[in-house]
Amino acid sequence: MTTARYRRRQMRNGIFLGLSVAATAFGLGWLALILGALMYQGFSGIDFAIFTESTPPPGSMGGLLNAIFGSIVMSIFAVAIGTPVGILAGTYLAEYGRNTRFATIIRFVNDILLSAPSIVLGLFIYDAMVLTMGHFSAWAGGVALATIVVPVVVRTTENMLLLIPNTLREAAAALGAPRSHIVRQVTWRAARAGIITGALLAVARISGETAPLLFTALNNQFWSTNPNAPMASLPVAIFQMAMSPYADWHRLAWSGALLITMTVLILSIVARVLEAQTDRR
Amino acid sequence: MVDLALSQDISIASSSTRLRRFHATDRTFRRVTLACALLVLAMFAGIFGALISGAWPALKAFGISFLWTETWNPVTEKFGALAPVYGTLVTSFIAMLIAVPVGIGIAIFLTELCPRSLRRPIGIAIELLAGIPSIIYGIWGLFVLAPVLQQDVMPGLIATFANVPVLSTLFAGPPFGIGILTAGLILGIMTLPFITAISRDVFETVPPVLKEAAYGLGATTWEVLWNVVLPFARAGVVGGIMLALGRALGETMAVTFVIGNAHRISASLLAPGTTISAAIANEFTEAIGALYAPALIELGLILFLVTAAVLAAAQYMLYQLERRAGGRS
């Protein structure tokens, strides 16, 4: 009787632990399948023309130059607008607000924005900028991406500043340094690597974002450097090419997908290394 | 780290103009940071305001019945949200059916079974699943997953369940490869890392004494997990699930590629459908007429309200947890 129950418990233990191993294999399996397909399809289409020619009309060969350029330009806009705002807001939460009710509300709203559907952010900027300006533009695309950058940077900045021991702040205050000097010259400096990590993570996050660009920056078949006009971007170009019936365009879409994934991977690795350095200190 | 010059200045602090200037910069700096913090609130309010004002014509024209009307006809300008809302809920439900057990299972493996040296690489690999941009899932789903499902998996499902009462309607019709089930599967893979990450964090906060006490009583690993670890971590795990659900509801590009974009409700999970985000992504730039775009924006408003509610619930649970953890240490 007792041995039978014992064996049953052992068996149940084995089954459930086996299932958890299976779950891990399941997750890792999908990752391998996705990355494998991406490498296989993406590398076969990559050649020099991708970096020198603009997106082609159907049926002919071309590259992704205008889309790569557009993605870089709009990411720069987004980081230039979003990072300062995010760092300052995160600084308020960590240095001034801390446990006040007001800071709690902002933290709460920020965390909701952090996971809010990006397509809704696109609709927001469409309403706020595209309709007011009367046309689609790279500016609007940049601002739409900035609305994604801000919450990410707020979160990481606050977290990093909270890691700085209070004794550092107190030491500076004891020397008579005013509060704003303490923040800028002591805590910001001590948290610098962490804050940069946050900015990198934000860039990684926006480099694959498609939904907010669909109706803000739209797309552009041709080379354009005018930020007041519609501008191509890698994700939107991939979307249009993949949905088209042309095999050439599918090849280009896969190559673009590989470029984006590589970018995201490299940014995450750099961010992780920086973060590890901060932790060690 | 403070400039040497600064401390010297203070030692001769009799110069009150300098002190006053310090006060001024202090105040300005504080106000600038406060303004940026307020900007976060303004963004939230702005999204709300923009969606309501953009959707206003549709809100006025269709009223509350928008929610349970299935028609979606741009020609006669009759619009209803039922099909996309249904698609959003069903795909997210399928996603959670996959992501919850797998996500928690991986977290259990990582905290309890995995050799220490493998923990970091496997953990990073699972996080990578969340880091891959959604458009990559979309293009992969369309070109790689959908053909496999169409040729090998779906015919099998249809044949297997052909004579089982309920399941035969769920798995019926021609296998397209794309559709509700495919979208749900991809959403499940995309969202499981969120559940794993948070479950893992809370599993690690379980005091070792509790687990050791249970082991000391002769419990098996599974019994310790089921009776000690999971009850202790419940709030956190549920918070993680809600967070993943919020992501699944609002996910756009991956779904847009594989959902089929058909504004109708089918009993079969293999049929094409649409979701709120896919409808907006597919149709917004082509929406002409007085009510088409407002109807799509109203869909966006519904999506924003639902995800904000789900995410708020998730945050609330996780905050409670943080407070509890903070109180203990």
CSV table of N, CA and C in Angstrom, one decimal, chain A residues 13 16-21 24, chain B residues 105-116 119 221 225:
chain,number,residue,atom,x,y,z
A,13,ASN,N,5.7,12.9,-10.1
A,13,ASN,CA,6.9,13.8,-10.1
A,13,ASN,C,7.6,13.8,-11.4
A,16,PHE,N,5.5,15.4,-14.4
A,16,PHE,CA,5.4,16.9,-14.4
A,16,PHE,C,6.8,17.5,-14.7
A,17,LEU,N,7.8,17.0,-14.1
A,17,LEU,CA,9.1,17.5,-14.3
A,17,LEU,C,9.5,17.3,-15.8
A,18,GLY,N,9.1,16.1,-16.3
A,18,GLY,CA,9.4,15.8,-17.7
A,18,GLY,C,8.7,16.9,-18.6
A,19,LEU,N,7.4,17.2,-18.2
A,19,LEU,CA,6.7,18.2,-19.0
A,19,LEU,C,7.4,19.6,-19.0
A,20,SER,N,8.0,19.9,-17.8
A,20,SER,CA,8.7,21.2,-17.8
A,20,SER,C,9.9,21.2,-18.7
A,21,VAL,N,10.6,20.1,-18.8
A,21,VAL,CA,11.7,20.0,-19.7
A,21,VAL,C,11.1,20.1,-21.2
A,24,THR,N,10.5,23.7,-22.1
A,24,THR,CA,11.7,24.4,-22.5
A,24,THR,C,12.1,24.0,-23.9
B,105,GLY,N,6.1,26.3,-17.3
B,105,GLY,CA,6.9,25.2,-17.3
B,105,GLY,C,8.4,25.5,-17.5
B,106,ILE,N,8.7,26.5,-18.4
B,106,ILE,CA,10.1,26.9,-18.6
B,106,ILE,C,10.6,27.5,-17.3
B,107,ALA,N,9.8,28.3,-16.7
B,107,ALA,CA,10.3,29.0,-15.4
B,107,ALA,C,10.6,27.9,-14.4
B,108,ILE,N,9.8,26.9,-14.3
B,108,ILE,CA,10.0,25.8,-13.3
B,108,ILE,C,11.3,25.1,-13.7
B,109,PHE,N,11.5,24.8,-15.0
B,109,PHE,CA,12.7,24.1,-15.4
B,109,PHE,C,14.0,25.0,-15.0
B,110,LEU,N,13.9,26.3,-15.3
B,110,LEU,CA,15.0,27.2,-15.1
B,110,LEU,C,15.4,27.3,-13.6
B,111,THR,N,14.3,27.4,-12.7
B,111,THR,CA,14.6,27.6,-11.3
B,111,THR,C,14.9,26.3,-10.6
B,112,GLU,N,14.3,25.2,-11.0
B,112,GLU,CA,14.4,24.0,-10.1
B,112,GLU,C,15.3,22.9,-10.7
B,113,LEU,N,15.3,22.7,-12.1
B,113,LEU,CA,15.9,21.6,-12.7
B,113,LEU,C,17.2,21.9,-13.4
B,114,CYS,N,17.3,23.1,-14.0
B,114,CYS,CA,18.4,23.3,-14.9
B,114,CYS,C,19.7,23.4,-14.2
B,115,PRO,N,20.7,22.7,-14.8
B,115,PRO,CA,22.1,22.8,-14.2
B,115,PRO,C,22.5,24.3,-14.2
B,116,ARG,N,23.2,24.7,-13.2
B,116,ARG,CA,23.5,26.1,-13.0
B,116,ARG,C,24.2,26.8,-14.2
B,119,ARG,N,21.7,27.8,-16.9
B,119,ARG,CA,20.6,28.7,-16.6
B,119,ARG,C,20.7,30.0,-17.4
B,221,THR,N,9.9,16.8,-5.6
B,221,THR,CA,10.1,18.1,-6.2
B,221,THR,C,8.8,18.7,-6.7
B,225,LEU,N,6.8,22.1,-5.6
B,225,LEU,CA,6.4,23.2,-6.5
B,225,LEU,C,4.9,23.5,-6.4
